[in-house]
Short mmCIF file of C-alpha atoms in Angstrom, two decimals:
data_model
loop_
_atom_site.label_atom_id
_atom_site.label_comp_id
_atom_site.label_asym_id
_atom_site.label_seq_id
_atom_site.Cartn_x
_atom_site.Cartn_y
_atom_site.Cartn_z
CA MET B 1 1.09 4.39 10.21
CA PRO B 2 0.23 7.72 11.72
CA PHE B 3 -3.74 8.52 11.57
CA GLU B 4 -4.84 12.07 10.92
CA PHE B 5 -8.07 12.52 12.99
CA LYS B 6 -9.97 15.30 11.56
CA PHE B 7 -12.41 17.28 13.32
CA PRO B 8 -15.83 15.49 12.62
CA ASP B 9 -19.32 16.80 11.56
CA VAL B 10 -21.21 16.96 14.69
CA GLY B 11 -24.46 17.79 12.90
CA GLU B 12 -26.86 20.75 12.78
CA GLY B 13 -25.04 22.30 9.95
CA ILE B 14 -22.02 23.27 12.25
CA GLU B 15 -18.99 24.31 10.26
CA GLU B 16 -16.35 25.33 12.93
CA GLY B 17 -15.69 25.07 16.66
CA GLU B 18 -13.38 26.58 19.39
CA ILE B 19 -10.92 24.48 21.30
CA VAL B 20 -12.10 24.69 24.95
CA LYS B 21 -9.86 22.29 26.64
CA TRP B 22 -7.47 19.49 25.77
CA LEU B 23 -7.93 16.57 27.97
CA VAL B 24 -4.67 14.83 26.63
CA LYS B 25 -1.28 16.05 25.69
CA GLU B 26 1.20 14.95 23.13
CA GLY B 27 2.69 11.54 24.03
CA ASP B 28 -0.36 10.27 25.92
CA SER B 29 -1.78 6.84 25.27
CA VAL B 30 -5.55 6.97 24.54
CA LYS B 31 -8.24 4.43 24.02
CA ALA B 32 -10.88 4.37 21.29
CA ASP B 33 -13.87 6.34 22.39
CA GLN B 34 -11.84 8.17 25.17
CA ALA B 35 -12.74 12.04 25.08
CA ILE B 36 -9.45 13.78 24.07
CA VAL B 37 -10.89 17.45 23.69
CA GLN B 38 -13.75 19.78 24.34
CA ILE B 39 -14.83 21.78 21.74
CA GLU B 40 -17.29 24.64 21.84
CA THR B 41 -19.76 24.79 18.73
CA GLU B 42 -22.63 27.18 17.98
CA LYS B 43 -24.78 24.68 19.99
CA ALA B 44 -22.98 23.36 23.03
CA VAL B 45 -19.46 22.26 24.34
CA VAL B 46 -18.94 18.80 23.09
CA ASP B 47 -16.45 16.11 24.11
CA ILE B 48 -14.76 14.64 21.01
CA PRO B 49 -13.58 10.98 21.56
CA SER B 50 -10.61 9.29 20.04
CA PRO B 51 -11.53 7.09 17.02
CA ARG B 52 -8.88 4.43 17.88
CA ASN B 53 -6.34 3.17 20.31
CA GLY B 54 -2.88 4.56 20.18
CA THR B 55 -0.66 7.52 21.14
CA ILE B 56 -1.40 11.31 20.71
CA LEU B 57 1.56 12.11 18.28
CA LYS B 58 0.70 15.73 17.35
CA ILE B 59 -1.81 18.34 18.56
CA ASN B 60 -2.60 20.91 15.80
CA TYR B 61 -4.54 23.41 17.56
CA LYS B 62 -4.12 25.14 20.82
CA GLU B 63 -6.82 25.93 23.51
CA SER B 64 -9.04 28.97 22.26
CA GLU B 65 -8.17 28.48 18.58
CA LYS B 66 -10.86 27.82 16.10
CA ILE B 67 -11.02 24.56 13.96
CA LYS B 68 -13.17 23.95 10.82
CA VAL B 69 -14.76 20.78 10.48
CA GLY B 70 -12.59 18.49 8.28
CA ALA B 71 -9.39 20.07 9.50
CA VAL B 72 -6.86 17.58 11.12
CA LEU B 73 -7.27 17.91 14.84
CA VAL B 74 -4.65 15.62 16.05
CA VAL B 75 -2.43 12.85 14.69
CA ILE B 76 -2.62 9.53 16.49
CA GLY B 77 -0.28 6.66 15.99
CA ASP B 78 2.13 4.20 17.59
CA LYS B 79 4.47 5.23 20.26
CA GLY B 80 7.71 6.48 18.64
CA GLU B 81 6.31 6.92 15.38
CA LYS B 82 7.26 10.20 13.53
CA VAL B 83 4.85 12.72 11.93
CA LYS B 84 5.49 13.74 8.56
CA SER B 85 3.09 16.63 8.33
CA SER B 86 2.13 18.79 11.31
CA GLY B 87 -1.46 19.38 9.64
CA LYS B 88 -0.77 23.10 9.74
CA GLU B 89 -1.86 23.31 6.08
CA ASN B 90 -5.38 22.75 7.16
CA LYS B 91 -5.49 26.20 8.81
CA LYS B 92 -4.90 28.01 5.51
CA GLU B 93 -8.61 28.30 5.17
CA GLU B 94 -9.08 29.82 8.55
CA LYS B 95 -6.41 32.71 8.03
CA THR B 96 -7.74 36.11 7.73
CA ILE B 97 -7.49 37.43 4.19
CA GLU B 98 -5.33 40.66 4.61
CA LYS B 99 -7.11 42.51 2.01
CA LYS B 100 -10.24 42.46 4.06
CA VAL B 101 -8.66 44.02 6.89
CA PRO B 102 -8.61 47.97 7.07
CA LYS B 103 -5.06 49.25 6.80
CA ARG B 104 -4.24 51.38 10.03
CA GLY B 105 -1.57 54.12 10.58
CA GLN B 106 -0.16 54.98 13.81
CA SER B 107 -0.33 58.50 15.34
CA VAL B 108 -0.02 60.32 18.79
CA VAL B 109 -3.79 59.47 19.31
CA GLY B 110 -3.44 55.68 18.68
CA GLN B 111 -4.68 53.79 15.72
CA LEU B 112 -6.07 55.80 12.62
CA GLU B 113 -8.32 53.92 10.29
CA GLU B 114 -6.87 55.00 6.89
CA ALA B 115 -9.37 55.97 4.21
CA PRO B 116 -9.04 57.52 0.69
CA ASP B 117 -7.17 60.85 0.85
CA GLU B 118 -10.18 62.90 0.08
CA GLU B 119 -11.72 61.66 3.34
CA LEU B 120 -8.96 62.74 5.64
CA ILE B 121 -8.38 65.88 7.35
CA GLU B 122 -4.94 67.45 7.01
CA MET B 123 -3.30 66.49 10.40
CA LYS B 124 -0.51 69.18 9.96
CA HIS B 125 -1.88 71.59 12.21
CA ALA B 126 -4.28 69.51 14.26
CA GLU B 127 -4.05 66.95 17.15
CA VAL B 128 -7.16 65.22 18.38
CA MET B 129 -7.09 63.78 21.65
CA ILE B 130 -9.59 61.22 23.22
CA GLY B 131 -10.37 61.01 26.89
CA GLU B 132 -12.08 62.71 29.50
CA LYS B 133 -10.88 66.11 28.05
CA GLN B 134 -11.74 65.94 24.45
CA THR B 135 -9.93 69.15 22.79
CA ALA B 136 -8.40 70.01 19.53
CA LYS B 137 -5.42 72.33 18.87
CA VAL B 138 -6.10 74.65 15.87
CA LEU B 139 -4.30 77.76 14.36
CA ALA B 140 -5.99 80.72 16.08
CA SER B 141 -4.94 83.85 17.90
CA PRO B 142 -5.86 84.50 21.51
CA ALA B 143 -8.45 87.24 20.54
CA ILE B 144 -10.14 84.76 18.22
CA ARG B 145 -10.17 82.07 20.96
CA LYS B 146 -11.97 84.55 23.23
CA ILE B 147 -14.44 85.54 20.88
CA ALA B 148 -15.14 81.82 20.06
CA SER B 149 -15.53 81.13 23.78
CA GLU B 150 -18.02 83.94 24.20
CA ARG B 151 -20.04 82.83 21.30
CA LYS B 152 -19.88 79.04 22.40
CA ILE B 153 -18.22 78.01 19.17
CA ASP B 154 -15.90 74.98 19.03
CA LEU B 155 -13.05 76.01 16.94
CA SER B 156 -12.33 72.53 15.98
CA ARG B 157 -15.35 72.57 13.89
CA VAL B 158 -14.54 75.81 12.03
CA LYS B 159 -12.56 75.79 8.69
CA GLY B 160 -10.04 78.46 8.64
CA SER B 161 -9.64 80.55 5.56
CA GLY B 162 -6.19 82.19 6.54
CA GLU B 163 -2.83 81.00 5.92
CA GLU B 164 -2.09 77.33 6.51
CA GLY B 165 -5.80 77.08 7.81
CA ARG B 166 -5.32 79.91 10.37
CA ILE B 167 -8.92 80.76 11.66
CA LEU B 168 -10.01 84.49 11.17
CA LYS B 169 -12.80 86.46 12.62
CA SER B 170 -14.57 86.39 9.44
CA ASP B 171 -14.65 82.57 9.72
CA ILE B 172 -16.26 82.85 13.03
CA ASP B 173 -18.83 85.58 11.94
CA ASN B 174 -19.78 83.66 8.81
CA ARG B 175 -20.36 80.58 11.08
CA GLY B 176 -22.35 82.26 13.94
CA GLU B 177 -23.68 80.02 16.75
CA ASP B 178 -22.08 76.28 17.01
CA LYS B 179 -24.78 74.48 15.18
CA GLU B 180 -23.20 71.23 15.57
CA GLU B 181 -22.38 71.11 11.78
CA ILE B 182 -20.82 67.95 10.54
CA PRO B 183 -17.42 68.63 8.75
CA GLN B 184 -17.63 67.56 5.06
CA GLN B 185 -14.48 65.85 5.38
CA THR B 186 -14.29 63.49 8.66
CA LEU B 187 -11.37 62.00 10.30
CA VAL B 188 -12.03 58.48 11.26
CA ILE B 189 -10.54 57.63 14.50
CA LYS B 190 -10.76 54.19 15.67
CA LYS B 191 -9.28 54.49 19.32
CA LYS B 192 -9.88 51.55 21.51
CA TYR B 193 -11.72 53.23 24.43
CA ASP B 194 -11.38 50.22 26.69
CA ASP B 195 -7.53 51.62 26.92
CA PHE B 196 -9.18 54.24 29.17
CA GLY B 197 -11.46 51.75 31.00
CA TYR B 198 -14.53 53.30 29.47
CA ILE B 199 -15.80 50.35 27.73
CA GLU B 200 -15.29 46.53 27.52
CA ARG B 201 -15.23 44.62 24.38
CA VAL B 202 -16.70 41.15 24.44
CA PRO B 203 -16.52 38.71 21.38
CA LEU B 204 -19.80 37.93 19.77
CA LYS B 205 -19.16 34.16 19.32
CA GLY B 206 -19.99 30.53 19.97
CA ILE B 207 -23.45 30.06 21.56
CA ARG B 208 -23.93 33.73 22.13
CA LYS B 209 -23.44 34.40 18.43
CA THR B 210 -25.96 31.43 17.52
CA ILE B 211 -28.48 33.08 19.98
CA ALA B 212 -28.20 36.43 18.12
CA GLU B 213 -28.50 34.82 14.69
CA HIS B 214 -31.45 32.88 15.89
CA MET B 215 -33.36 35.65 17.36
CA SER B 216 -32.84 37.90 14.26
CA LEU B 217 -34.06 35.12 12.23
CA ALA B 218 -37.12 34.44 14.24
CA VAL B 219 -38.07 38.32 14.15
CA LYS B 220 -37.45 38.49 10.34
CA GLU B 221 -39.43 35.41 9.33
CA ALA B 222 -42.50 35.37 11.85
CA PRO B 223 -44.77 38.33 12.72
CA GLN B 224 -45.09 38.00 16.39
CA VAL B 225 -47.91 39.11 18.67
CA THR B 226 -47.76 38.88 22.48
CA SER B 227 -50.96 38.36 24.72
CA MET B 228 -50.91 38.61 28.51
CA GLU B 229 -52.96 37.21 31.16
CA ASP B 230 -53.20 37.01 34.96
CA ILE B 231 -53.89 33.76 36.42
CA ASP B 232 -54.98 32.98 40.09
CA VAL B 233 -52.72 30.14 41.30
CA SER B 234 -53.74 30.25 44.90
CA ASP B 235 -54.78 26.83 44.80
CA LEU B 236 -51.73 25.59 43.11
CA TRP B 237 -49.49 27.61 45.49
CA LYS B 238 -51.04 25.33 48.32
CA LEU B 239 -50.81 22.34 46.41
CA ARG B 240 -47.06 22.87 45.50
CA GLU B 241 -46.15 23.87 49.21
CA LYS B 242 -47.91 20.48 50.45
CA GLU B 243 -46.16 18.30 47.84
CA LYS B 244 -42.89 20.06 48.22
CA LYS B 245 -42.20 18.49 51.54
CA ASN B 246 -42.97 14.98 50.21
CA MET B 247 -40.60 15.49 47.23
CA GLU B 248 -37.66 16.64 49.37
CA LYS B 249 -37.93 13.31 51.01
CA GLN B 250 -37.22 11.84 47.48
CA LYS B 251 -34.59 14.51 46.68
CA VAL B 252 -36.64 16.38 44.09
CA LYS B 253 -36.87 19.85 43.84
CA LEU B 254 -40.46 20.73 43.22
CA THR B 255 -40.98 24.29 41.69
CA PHE B 256 -43.87 25.50 39.87
CA LEU B 257 -42.63 24.68 36.39
CA PRO B 258 -43.31 21.09 36.24
CA PHE B 259 -47.02 21.95 36.94
CA VAL B 260 -47.04 24.50 34.34
CA VAL B 261 -45.61 22.05 31.90
CA LYS B 262 -48.52 19.74 32.42
CA ALA B 263 -51.06 22.52 32.14
CA VAL B 264 -49.54 23.79 28.97
CA ILE B 265 -49.69 20.28 27.48
CA ALA B 266 -53.29 19.88 28.46
CA ALA B 267 -53.98 23.53 26.95
CA LEU B 268 -52.16 22.50 23.77
CA LYS B 269 -54.34 19.42 23.43
CA GLU B 270 -57.31 21.74 23.32
CA ASN B 271 -55.74 24.07 21.10
CA PRO B 272 -53.25 21.86 18.95
CA ILE B 273 -52.60 24.88 16.48
CA LEU B 274 -50.06 26.28 19.02
CA ASN B 275 -48.04 23.10 18.70
CA SER B 276 -46.93 23.67 15.24
CA SER B 277 -44.71 25.17 12.50
CA ILE B 278 -44.58 26.29 9.06
CA GLU B 279 -42.74 24.10 6.59
CA GLY B 280 -42.98 25.51 3.02
CA ASP B 281 -46.76 25.97 2.14
CA GLU B 282 -47.85 23.65 5.09
CA ILE B 283 -48.55 24.04 8.79
CA ILE B 284 -47.24 21.07 10.59
CA ILE B 285 -49.42 20.37 13.69
CA ARG B 286 -47.53 17.82 16.02
CA LYS B 287 -49.39 15.31 18.09
CA TYR B 288 -46.40 15.02 20.68
CA PHE B 289 -45.03 17.52 22.88
CA ASN B 290 -41.65 18.38 23.32
CA ILE B 291 -41.41 21.18 25.93
CA GLY B 292 -38.42 23.33 25.72
CA ILE B 293 -37.19 25.07 29.03
CA ALA B 294 -35.41 28.32 28.45
CA THR B 295 -32.23 28.11 30.94
CA GLU B 296 -30.09 31.01 31.74
CA THR B 297 -26.54 30.31 31.33
CA ASP B 298 -23.10 32.41 31.65
CA VAL B 299 -23.22 32.53 27.65
CA GLY B 300 -26.89 33.20 27.33
CA LEU B 301 -30.21 31.41 27.19
CA MET B 302 -30.06 27.69 26.22
CA VAL B 303 -33.10 25.67 25.61
CA PRO B 304 -33.01 21.98 26.74
CA VAL B 305 -36.19 19.87 25.71
CA VAL B 306 -38.22 17.64 27.73
CA LYS B 307 -39.04 15.07 25.08
CA ILE B 308 -42.52 13.34 24.93
CA ALA B 309 -43.40 15.09 27.99
CA GLN B 310 -47.19 14.08 27.92
CA ASN B 311 -46.13 10.56 28.99
CA LYS B 312 -44.12 11.81 32.11
CA SER B 313 -45.29 12.50 35.72
CA ILE B 314 -44.78 15.83 37.30
CA ILE B 315 -42.10 14.15 39.56
CA GLU B 316 -40.26 13.01 36.26
CA ILE B 317 -40.47 16.42 34.50
CA ALA B 318 -39.13 18.11 37.66
CA LYS B 319 -36.11 15.67 37.87
CA GLU B 320 -35.39 16.09 34.00
CA ILE B 321 -35.69 19.78 34.16
CA THR B 322 -33.12 19.97 36.92
CA GLU B 323 -30.81 17.57 35.28
CA LEU B 324 -31.06 19.38 31.88
CA SER B 325 -30.81 22.75 33.42
CA GLU B 326 -27.39 21.77 35.29
CA LYS B 327 -26.03 20.33 32.20
CA ALA B 328 -26.78 23.32 30.32
CA ARG B 329 -25.36 25.67 32.91
CA ASN B 330 -22.23 23.13 33.19
CA ARG B 331 -21.74 23.27 29.34
CA THR B 332 -22.01 19.40 29.24
CA ILE B 333 -25.49 19.20 27.75
CA ASP B 334 -25.91 16.95 24.56
CA ILE B 335 -26.90 18.66 21.35
CA MET B 336 -29.60 16.26 20.94
CA ASP B 337 -30.91 17.30 24.30
CA MET B 338 -31.63 20.86 22.79
CA GLN B 339 -33.29 19.68 19.53
CA GLY B 340 -36.83 18.65 18.57
CA GLY B 341 -38.79 21.27 20.70
CA THR B 342 -42.50 21.84 19.73
CA PHE B 343 -43.46 24.60 22.30
CA THR B 344 -41.06 26.67 24.58
CA ILE B 345 -41.44 27.94 28.20
CA THR B 346 -39.38 30.93 29.50
CA ASN B 347 -39.39 31.64 33.17
CA TYR B 348 -37.99 35.13 33.56
CA GLY B 349 -39.94 35.47 36.77
CA SER B 350 -37.26 33.51 38.40
CA VAL B 351 -35.12 36.43 38.50
CA GLY B 352 -37.98 39.25 39.17
CA GLY B 353 -39.58 39.97 35.88
CA THR B 354 -43.45 40.31 35.61
CA TYR B 355 -44.43 40.76 32.10
CA ALA B 356 -42.62 40.46 28.85
CA THR B 357 -42.68 39.91 25.02
CA PRO B 358 -40.57 36.88 24.66
CA ILE B 359 -39.37 35.95 21.20
CA ILE B 360 -40.75 32.41 19.72
CA ASN B 361 -38.02 29.79 19.43
CA TYR B 362 -38.28 29.73 15.86
CA PRO B 363 -39.53 27.72 13.80
CA GLU B 364 -42.13 26.73 16.90
CA ALA B 365 -45.32 28.82 16.60
CA ALA B 366 -45.59 30.05 20.29
CA ILE B 367 -43.84 30.64 23.49
CA LEU B 368 -45.12 31.14 27.03
CA GLY B 369 -43.39 33.56 29.40
CA LEU B 370 -43.83 33.16 33.15
CA GLY B 371 -43.51 36.14 35.33
CA ARG B 372 -43.10 36.52 39.10
CA ILE B 373 -45.99 35.37 41.15
CA PHE B 374 -47.19 38.31 43.26
CA ASP B 375 -50.11 38.88 45.96
CA ARG B 376 -53.25 40.76 44.72
CA ALA B 377 -56.06 41.83 47.29
CA ILE B 378 -59.69 41.22 45.78
CA ILE B 379 -63.08 41.39 47.08
CA ASP B 380 -64.64 37.91 47.06
CA GLU B 381 -68.12 36.92 46.37
CA LYS B 382 -69.12 37.43 50.08
CA GLY B 383 -67.95 41.04 49.89
CA LYS B 384 -64.59 40.17 52.10
CA LEU B 385 -61.25 41.24 51.22
CA LYS B 386 -59.09 38.23 50.15
CA ASN B 387 -55.56 37.88 49.19
CA ILE B 388 -54.73 35.59 45.98
CA LYS B 389 -51.69 34.60 44.10
CA ILE B 390 -51.21 35.79 40.70
CA LEU B 391 -48.97 34.29 38.06
CA PRO B 392 -48.64 36.78 35.11
CA VAL B 393 -48.10 34.89 31.71
CA SER B 394 -47.19 36.31 28.38
CA LEU B 395 -47.84 34.45 25.28
CA THR B 396 -46.01 35.28 21.81
CA PHE B 397 -47.35 33.53 18.70
CA ASP B 398 -46.43 33.60 15.34
CA HIS B 399 -49.50 35.54 13.54
CA ARG B 400 -49.08 33.70 10.31
CA ILE B 401 -50.27 30.54 12.01
CA ILE B 402 -52.40 31.79 15.10
CA ASP B 403 -55.03 34.26 15.28
CA GLY B 404 -55.78 36.31 18.24
CA GLY B 405 -58.88 34.26 19.27
CA GLN B 406 -57.03 31.02 19.23
CA ALA B 407 -54.33 32.52 21.26
CA ALA B 408 -56.81 33.78 23.65
CA ARG B 409 -58.63 30.49 23.82
CA PHE B 410 -55.30 28.88 24.82
CA LEU B 411 -54.68 31.10 27.64
CA GLU B 412 -58.23 30.51 28.88
CA SER B 413 -57.42 26.70 28.89
CA LEU B 414 -54.21 27.26 30.59
CA LYS B 415 -55.90 29.42 33.20
CA MET B 416 -58.56 26.91 33.88
CA PHE B 417 -56.03 24.11 34.47
CA LEU B 418 -53.73 26.19 36.60
CA GLU B 419 -56.58 27.72 38.61
CA ASP B 420 -58.03 24.31 39.52
CA PRO B 421 -54.97 21.86 39.70
CA GLU B 422 -56.57 18.83 41.56
CA HIS B 423 -56.51 16.99 38.32
CA LEU B 424 -52.74 17.08 38.28
CA MET B 425 -52.49 15.15 41.50
CA LEU B 426 -52.79 12.01 39.66
CA GLU B 427 -49.61 12.91 37.92
CA LEU B 428 -47.53 13.07 41.09
CA LYS B 429 -47.92 9.50 41.84
#
């Protein structure tokens, strides 16, 4: 008997997804646990496996279509079996309710969004044109137009008192200079400017939509403050250059980020309040360190998490960051790899930024931003000119949990560990 396979609940409160790519077609034989479709959720692109052996009898959704959790995705059965129901009834809940969509009328200028009669200007003697030359045809004599031109008056903004709305000289005299008055009755024109090539419309959906909602929630819920510091990483620069060659032999790309992760963990151990979050009336201070690494992708920032990072060496962290980042960019990362973070690092310096005010990855209490390392000339203790490497950092924190003094002490701890990185050498082994 045909089996209706419904889009399963993939966790994290996800209610719907969008079909990215079908990996099978109707008539194909499949095995249990074989990936049959890729679906983009609000968190990531996930592979949905077949729940059983059989033949794909019916595919109910096309690529780019949205599907609700619980809707019949495909029908699986024995080869040659007939499907009694197409499963289309499951799409009813996804249809747009017509009464919520504004009625539109057609005109020579494109689509007009209809409004109550009292809100529309009579179009009998006016024609609005949108484009590089924005003009309006009105009822006015050449003499009136000349006067309006001399006085720099926009006739499309003047209400005529003459027959059929014709503009008279008194209408202009009463108006005076064009004061950019807003007509009491406004014609609402919803012309797609992209028809002229002036703008591009990009749907706010999927992961990008989730990012937008998450950022809005973070700003709404947590009062955030940012502290900044310059850290001398000259010794760390030399250490990294030295170890970089050794790591290349092991096919490990050694950036500064793994060193920063270890230094952050050391600083968090000395300042544990920054590794916390608020839950109800309690502050939850975590004794483990799951460090999120903000990663740029073509759909926006994703934050893979290096779990239990305190137990991992710099080499292990470097490998894991590379692997997770590649999965995030390829959209193959597992949702579980982006959950459970306790503190986040964002490296905007990789694309040239210096200072910033990053938004915390709510509900975490803090996020550390890394800027681009740059050279600075200083006078050393012997009075000689010296060049040092500066890493600018920005720490944004939830002021409900963390005071300015606590944030400053964290930055001082971080500075100490990064400016004297020899203790991190043991972590390389």
